Coordinates of C-alpha atoms and ligand atoms in Angstrom, one line a residue:
K997 CA 14.3 10.4 -19.0
M998 CA 11.0 9.5 -20.2
D999 CA 11.0 6.2 -19.5
L1000 CA 12.5 6.0 -16.8
K1001 CA 9.3 8.0 -15.4
H1002 CA 7.5 4.5 -16.2
Q1003 CA 10.3 1.8 -14.5
C1004 CA 8.5 -1.0 -13.6
V1005 CA 9.4 -5.2 -12.5
K1006 CA 7.6 -8.1 -13.0
L1007 CA 5.7 -9.5 -10.8
N1008 CA 5.7 -13.7 -10.2
D1009 CA 2.5 -13.5 -12.4
G1010 CA 4.2 -11.9 -15.4
H1011 CA 2.2 -8.8 -14.9
F1012 CA 4.3 -5.5 -14.7
I1013 CA 3.6 -3.6 -11.7
P1014 CA 5.3 0.8 -11.3
V1015 CA 7.9 1.1 -9.0
L1016 CA 6.5 4.4 -7.8
G1017 CA 2.8 4.1 -6.6
F1018 CA 0.3 7.6 -5.8
G1019 CA -1.1 7.2 -2.5
T1020 CA -4.6 8.3 -1.9
Y1021 CA -5.3 7.4 2.1
A1022 CA -6.7 11.0 4.0
P1023 CA -8.0 10.9 7.2
Q1024 CA -12.0 11.5 7.6
E1025 CA -12.0 15.5 7.8
V1026 CA -10.4 16.0 4.6
P1027 CA -13.0 16.3 1.6
K1028 CA -13.2 13.1 -0.2
S1029 CA -13.6 15.8 -3.6
E1030 CA -10.1 15.7 -2.5
A1031 CA -9.0 12.6 -3.8
E1032 CA -9.9 13.5 -7.2
E1033 CA -8.5 16.3 -7.9
A1034 CA -5.0 14.8 -6.5
T1035 CA -5.4 11.6 -8.0
K1036 CA -5.6 13.6 -11.8
L1037 CA -2.6 16.3 -10.4
A1038 CA -0.9 12.9 -10.4
I1039 CA -1.8 11.6 -13.5
D1040 CA -1.0 14.5 -15.0
A1041 CA 2.3 14.4 -12.6
G1042 CA 3.2 11.4 -14.7
F1043 CA 2.2 8.5 -11.9
R1044 CA 0.7 5.7 -12.7
H1045 CA 0.4 3.3 -10.2
I1046 CA -2.5 4.4 -7.7
D1047 CA -3.0 2.8 -4.7
S1048 CA -6.8 2.3 -3.4
A1049 CA -8.9 0.8 -1.1
Y1050 CA -12.7 0.3 -0.4
L1051 CA -11.8 1.3 3.5
Y1052 CA -10.5 4.7 2.0
E1053 CA -13.8 5.2 1.1
N1054 CA -13.0 7.4 -2.5
E1055 CA -12.9 4.5 -4.9
D1056 CA -15.7 6.8 -6.7
K1057 CA -14.0 9.9 -6.8
V1058 CA -10.5 8.2 -7.6
G1059 CA -12.1 6.4 -10.5
Q1060 CA -14.0 9.5 -11.5
A1061 CA -10.1 10.9 -12.3
I1062 CA -8.6 7.7 -14.2
R1063 CA -11.9 7.9 -16.5
S1064 CA -11.3 11.8 -16.8
K1065 CA -7.6 11.4 -17.2
I1066 CA -8.2 8.0 -20.0
A1067 CA -11.5 10.0 -21.3
D1068 CA -9.2 13.0 -22.0
G1069 CA -6.4 10.7 -24.2
I1070 CA -3.6 11.5 -21.0
V1071 CA -3.5 7.7 -20.2
K1072 CA -5.1 4.5 -21.6
R1073 CA -6.4 2.4 -19.1
E1074 CA -3.6 -0.2 -19.7
D1075 CA -1.3 2.7 -18.5
I1076 CA -2.7 3.0 -15.2
F1077 CA -1.5 -0.2 -12.7
Y1078 CA -4.6 0.3 -10.1
T1079 CA -4.8 -1.6 -6.8
S1080 CA -7.8 -2.2 -4.2
K1081 CA -7.8 -3.8 -0.7
L1082 CA -10.2 -6.7 0.0
W1083 CA -11.7 -4.5 3.6
V1084 CA -11.4 -6.9 6.1
T1085 CA -15.6 -7.5 7.1
F1086 CA -15.5 -9.5 3.4
L1087 CA -13.1 -11.9 4.5
R1088 CA -15.5 -15.1 4.6
P1089 CA -14.7 -16.5 1.2
E1090 CA -18.4 -16.3 -0.3
L1091 CA -18.0 -12.0 0.3
V1092 CA -14.8 -12.0 -1.4
R1093 CA -16.2 -11.3 -5.2
P1094 CA -18.9 -9.5 -4.1
G1095 CA -16.4 -7.0 -1.7
L1096 CA -14.1 -6.5 -5.1
E1097 CA -17.9 -6.4 -7.6
K1098 CA -18.4 -3.6 -5.1
S1099 CA -15.1 -1.3 -5.2
L1100 CA -15.4 -2.0 -9.7
K1101 CA -18.7 -0.6 -9.4
K1102 CA -17.7 2.9 -7.3
L1103 CA -14.9 2.8 -9.6
Q1104 CA -16.7 2.3 -12.6
L1105 CA -14.1 0.0 -14.3
D1106 CA -14.5 -3.3 -15.6
Y1107 CA -10.8 -4.7 -13.6
V1108 CA -8.5 -3.4 -10.6
D1109 CA -5.0 -4.4 -11.7
L1110 CA -4.0 -5.6 -7.9
Y1111 CA -6.9 -7.0 -5.1
I1112 CA -4.6 -7.5 -2.3
I1113 CA -6.2 -9.2 0.8
H1114 CA -5.8 -5.3 3.4
N1115 CA -4.9 -7.0 6.6
P1116 CA -4.7 -10.5 8.4
M1117 CA -6.8 -9.8 11.0
A1118 CA -11.0 -10.3 10.0
L1119 CA -14.3 -8.5 11.8
K1120 CA -17.5 -9.3 11.7
P1121 CA -19.0 -9.3 8.0
G1122 CA -21.9 -6.5 7.8
E1123 CA -22.2 -2.2 6.5
E1124 CA -19.7 -1.5 9.4
L1125 CA -15.9 -0.8 7.9
L1126 CA -15.3 -1.5 11.9
P1127 CA -18.8 -3.1 13.8
K1128 CA -17.7 -2.5 17.5
D1129 CA -19.8 -3.5 20.2
E1130 CA -21.9 -2.2 23.1
H1131 CA -18.4 -1.4 24.7
G1132 CA -16.7 0.3 21.8
K1133 CA -14.6 -2.8 20.8
L1134 CA -14.2 -4.2 17.5
I1135 CA -15.5 -7.5 16.8
F1136 CA -13.8 -10.1 15.3
D1137 CA -14.5 -12.8 12.5
T1138 CA -12.7 -16.1 12.9
V1139 CA -11.9 -16.6 8.8
D1140 CA -9.8 -19.3 7.4
L1141 CA -7.4 -17.0 5.1
C1142 CA -6.3 -20.2 2.6
A1143 CA -10.2 -20.0 1.8
T1144 CA -10.2 -16.8 1.3
W1145 CA -7.0 -17.1 -1.2
E1146 CA -8.4 -19.2 -3.2
A1147 CA -11.4 -17.2 -3.4
L1148 CA -9.1 -14.6 -5.2
E1149 CA -7.7 -17.1 -6.9
K1150 CA -10.7 -17.4 -8.0
C1151 CA -11.1 -13.1 -9.0
K1152 CA -7.8 -13.5 -10.9
D1153 CA -9.4 -16.5 -13.3
A1154 CA -13.1 -14.1 -14.0
G1155 CA -9.9 -11.1 -15.1
L1156 CA -12.2 -9.1 -12.6
A1157 CA -8.1 -8.2 -10.4
K1158 CA -4.9 -9.4 -13.1
S1159 CA -2.9 -10.0 -9.8
I1160 CA -3.1 -10.4 -6.4
G1161 CA -1.5 -10.6 -3.7
V1162 CA -1.7 -9.3 0.6
S1163 CA -1.1 -6.4 2.7
N1164 CA -0.1 -6.5 6.6
F1165 CA 1.3 -9.9 6.5
N1166 CA 3.9 -11.7 8.9
R1167 CA 6.1 -14.6 7.3
R1168 CA 4.6 -16.9 9.0
Q1169 CA 1.2 -16.1 7.6
L1170 CA 2.6 -15.7 3.7
E1171 CA 4.5 -18.7 4.6
M1172 CA 0.9 -20.2 5.5
I1173 CA -0.7 -19.1 1.5
L1174 CA 2.6 -20.5 0.3
N1175 CA 2.7 -23.9 1.4
K1176 CA -1.4 -24.0 0.7
P1177 CA -2.0 -27.5 -0.4
G1178 CA -3.8 -26.7 -4.7
L1179 CA -2.1 -23.2 -4.4
K1180 CA -2.7 -21.7 -7.7
Y1181 CA -1.3 -18.7 -7.5
K1182 CA 1.1 -17.2 -5.2
P1183 CA 0.5 -13.5 -3.9
V1184 CA 2.1 -11.1 -6.3
C1185 CA 3.0 -8.6 -3.2
N1186 CA 3.0 -8.1 0.3
Q1187 CA 2.5 -3.8 1.2
V1188 CA 3.6 -3.5 4.5
E1189 CA 4.7 0.1 6.6
C1190 CA 8.3 0.4 5.2
H1191 CA 10.6 3.8 6.2
P1192 CA 14.0 4.3 7.3
Y1193 CA 12.9 3.5 11.4
L1194 CA 11.4 0.3 10.4
N1195 CA 13.4 -0.6 7.0
Q1196 CA 11.6 -4.6 6.8
S1197 CA 15.3 -5.8 6.4
K1198 CA 14.3 -9.4 6.9
L1199 CA 10.8 -9.4 5.8
L1200 CA 12.3 -7.7 2.5
N1201 CA 14.8 -10.5 2.4
F1202 CA 12.1 -13.4 2.8
C1203 CA 10.3 -11.8 -0.1
K1204 CA 13.1 -11.4 -2.0
S1205 CA 13.3 -15.5 -1.8
K1206 CA 10.0 -16.0 -3.1
D1207 CA 10.0 -13.7 -5.7
I1208 CA 7.5 -11.2 -4.0
V1209 CA 7.6 -7.5 -4.4
L1210 CA 7.5 -5.2 -1.0
V1211 CA 5.6 -3.1 -1.8
A1212 CA 6.3 0.0 1.2
Y1213 CA 3.0 2.2 2.9
S1214 CA 3.8 5.2 4.7
A1215 CA 7.6 5.6 3.2
L1216 CA 7.4 9.3 4.4
G1217 CA 6.7 8.6 8.0
S1218 CA 2.7 8.3 7.3
H1219 CA -0.6 10.3 7.3
R1220 CA -0.5 10.8 11.3
D1221 CA -3.9 10.1 11.3
K1222 CA -4.8 10.2 15.3
K1223 CA -7.4 7.6 14.4
W1224 CA -4.4 5.5 13.3
V1225 CA -1.2 7.0 14.7
D1226 CA 0.4 7.7 17.9
Q1227 CA 0.6 11.7 18.5
S1228 CA 4.1 11.8 19.9
S1229 CA 5.7 9.2 17.3
P1230 CA 8.7 10.7 16.0
I1231 CA 8.5 13.0 12.4
L1232 CA 10.4 10.4 9.8
L1233 CA 11.2 13.5 7.8
D1234 CA 12.4 15.8 10.3
D1235 CA 15.2 13.2 11.1
P1236 CA 18.3 14.7 11.1
V1237 CA 20.5 12.0 8.5
L1238 CA 17.7 12.5 5.9
G1239 CA 18.2 16.2 6.4
A1240 CA 21.8 16.1 5.6
L1241 CA 21.3 13.6 2.6
A1242 CA 18.8 15.7 1.3
K1243 CA 21.4 18.8 1.1
K1244 CA 24.4 16.4 0.0
H1245 CA 22.3 15.7 -2.9
K1246 CA 20.2 18.8 -3.7
R1247 CA 16.8 17.2 -2.7
T1248 CA 14.5 16.8 -0.2
P1249 CA 14.1 14.2 2.8
A1250 CA 11.2 12.4 0.9
L1251 CA 12.8 12.2 -2.1
I1252 CA 15.6 10.1 0.4
A1253 CA 13.2 8.0 1.9
L1254 CA 11.4 7.6 -1.1
R1255 CA 14.6 7.1 -3.8
Y1256 CA 16.3 4.4 -0.7
Q1257 CA 13.1 2.1 -1.2
L1258 CA 13.7 2.1 -4.9
Q1259 CA 17.9 1.5 -4.6
R1260 CA 16.4 -2.0 -2.4
G1261 CA 14.4 -3.2 -5.3
V1262 CA 10.8 -2.2 -3.2
V1263 CA 8.0 -0.4 -5.1
V1264 CA 7.6 2.4 -2.9
L1265 CA 4.0 4.5 -2.3
A1266 CA 3.8 8.1 -1.5
K1267 CA 0.9 9.8 -0.6
S1268 CA 0.0 13.7 -1.7
Y1269 CA -2.6 15.7 -2.3
N1270 CA -0.4 19.0 -2.8
E1271 CA 0.3 19.7 -6.1
K1272 CA 3.8 21.0 -5.2
R1273 CA 4.8 18.1 -3.4
I1274 CA 3.3 15.4 -5.7
K1275 CA 5.4 16.7 -8.8
E1276 CA 8.1 17.1 -6.7
N1277 CA 7.8 13.1 -6.0
M1278 CA 8.6 12.1 -8.8
Q1279 CA 11.9 13.7 -9.6
V1280 CA 12.6 10.4 -7.7
F1281 CA 14.0 9.0 -10.6
E1282 CA 16.5 12.0 -11.1
F1283 CA 19.2 10.9 -8.7
Q1284 CA 20.4 8.0 -7.3
L1285 CA 22.2 7.2 -3.5
T1286 CA 25.7 5.8 -3.3
S1287 CA 25.9 2.0 -1.5
E1288 CA 27.5 4.7 1.8
D1289 CA 24.4 6.6 1.3
M1290 CA 21.9 3.5 1.8
K1291 CA 24.8 2.0 4.3
V1292 CA 23.8 5.1 6.1
L1293 CA 19.8 4.6 6.1
D1294 CA 20.1 1.4 7.1
N1295 CA 21.9 2.3 9.8
L1296 CA 18.2 4.6 11.1
N1297 CA 16.0 1.3 11.7
R1298 CA 14.5 1.6 15.2
N1299 CA 12.4 -1.2 14.5
F1300 CA 9.9 2.0 15.0
R1301 CA 6.0 0.8 13.8
Y1302 CA 3.5 4.1 12.8
V1303 CA 0.6 2.2 12.3
T1304 CA 0.5 -0.6 14.8
F1305 CA -3.4 -2.0 14.7
D1306 CA -3.3 -1.5 18.3
T1307 CA -7.0 -1.9 19.2
L1308 CA -6.5 -4.9 17.7
I1309 CA -4.0 -6.5 19.1
D1310 CA -5.8 -9.7 21.1
H1311 CA -6.5 -10.6 17.3
P1312 CA -6.0 -14.1 17.1
N1313 CA -4.1 -13.1 13.7
Y1314 CA -2.6 -9.5 15.0
P1315 CA 0.8 -9.8 12.3
F1316 CA 3.2 -8.1 14.8
S1317 CA 4.3 -9.6 17.4
D1318 CA 5.7 -12.1 15.4
E1319 CA 9.6 -10.5 15.1
Y1320 CA 8.7 -10.4 11.7
Ligands
NAP493 N1 -2.5 -1.6 3.6 C1 -2.2 -0.4 4.4 O1 -3.3 -1.1 5.4 C2 -2.0 0.7 4.4 C3 -2.1 1.6 5.5 C4 -1.0 3.1 5.7 C5 -1.3 3.2 4.0 N2 -1.6 2.6 3.4 C6 -1.1 3.3 1.5 O2 -0.5 3.9 1.3 C7 0.4 5.4 0.9 C8 1.3 6.1 1.7 O3 0.9 6.3 3.0 P1 0.4 7.3 3.7 O4 -0.8 7.2 3.7 O5 0.2 6.7 5.1 O6 1.6 8.5 3.5 P2 3.2 8.5 3.4 O7 3.2 8.2 1.9 O8 3.9 8.5 4.1 O9 3.2 10.4 3.4 C9 3.3 10.8 4.9 C10 2.9 12.7 4.1 O10 4.5 12.3 3.8 C11 3.6 14.2 2.7 N3 4.3 14.5 1.9 C12 4.2 13.6 0.6 N4 5.2 14.4 0.1 C13 5.9 15.1 0.1 C14 7.4 16.0 0.1 N5 7.9 15.4 -0.8 N6 7.5 16.3 1.0 C15 7.0 16.3 2.3 N7 6.1 16.1 2.8 C16 5.4 15.2 1.9 C17 2.0 14.0 2.6 O11 1.5 15.1 3.0 P3 0.6 16.1 2.0 O12 -0.5 15.7 1.4 O13 0.3 17.3 2.9 O14 1.9 16.4 0.6 C18 1.4 12.7 3.2 O15 0.1 13.0 4.5 C19 -1.5 5.6 1.6 O16 -2.5 6.5 0.6 C20 -1.9 4.6 1.2 O17 -2.4 4.2 -0.1 C21 -1.7 1.4 3.0

């Protein structure tokens, strides 16, 4: 059971990623200090993969939590798999390394295990994370994502990121990177929204065919942050089918939703700032769904997306218009 807790899959660059990751994003109204406490609880509970981003404005707290668990002898740096993300105001190639260095400085770490392009939709560079014009509309930037990718490759070569990947890319955008002349490193992953209502089966098959790991975010039905999610959207964990499977396995709907991803070869993130639920989510390694259960869960798909980035729908790189 002990080694099951730290199950990993091999990435296409030879590094290993733990299949269960701890999500650290919380809405603005949640005090940032909670990110530190929750990350410590997560490491104590057995999480070894931690997902954050420059955008989340908590990397100082998450870094503090990691460093304090290292100082206490609970883990070594090499036991932790830490992901950061290049925010979209840093997509111009000359801003990539400075963007990563900003994160490392907040983290007080020498390297990240994984650095991913947060989103393909570039915004105007500058101090503002979400730069807006006088009408409140987001200001787009035009960037060649292949040039951005080459700058990420240089960060890997410099040892600042062990692995590099992407997030919120569609199939066409992934293919653009994969087909880039002179590609040095393939993306190791594409981190996308994925749960029983949006199971991403086509994108998953495409990623598997290219040895790219699909990392699932909002696997529990999302943070439902007013800033990003329509408040009238259905509540995933209230789904009666998830409820029935939870009852059958004497687990919870959240555990069914997480286990579903592991059994289809998806690396899954789970965010919680609550001690009881952080510990509960580690139980994903303690039971198995049958192939019948998996079919029932597959049938819940309705291509329903919680995080639509609808204020960016006119962006030339808006990723979610294509079929996948
Ligand atoms: N790349 C991207 O663009 C992107 C976008 C969104 C998210 N992400 C990443 O993915 C992570 C996870 O996604 P998410 O933040 O949307 O949240 P999520 O993992 O779908 O979780 C949603 C909510 O479920 C609750 N929860 C957790 N465990 C539970 C359990 N066992 N039973 C019942 N409820 C439970 C949590 O609330 P409590 O805290 O109250 O437990 C949490 O707010 C984020 O934290 C972030 O790291 C990335």
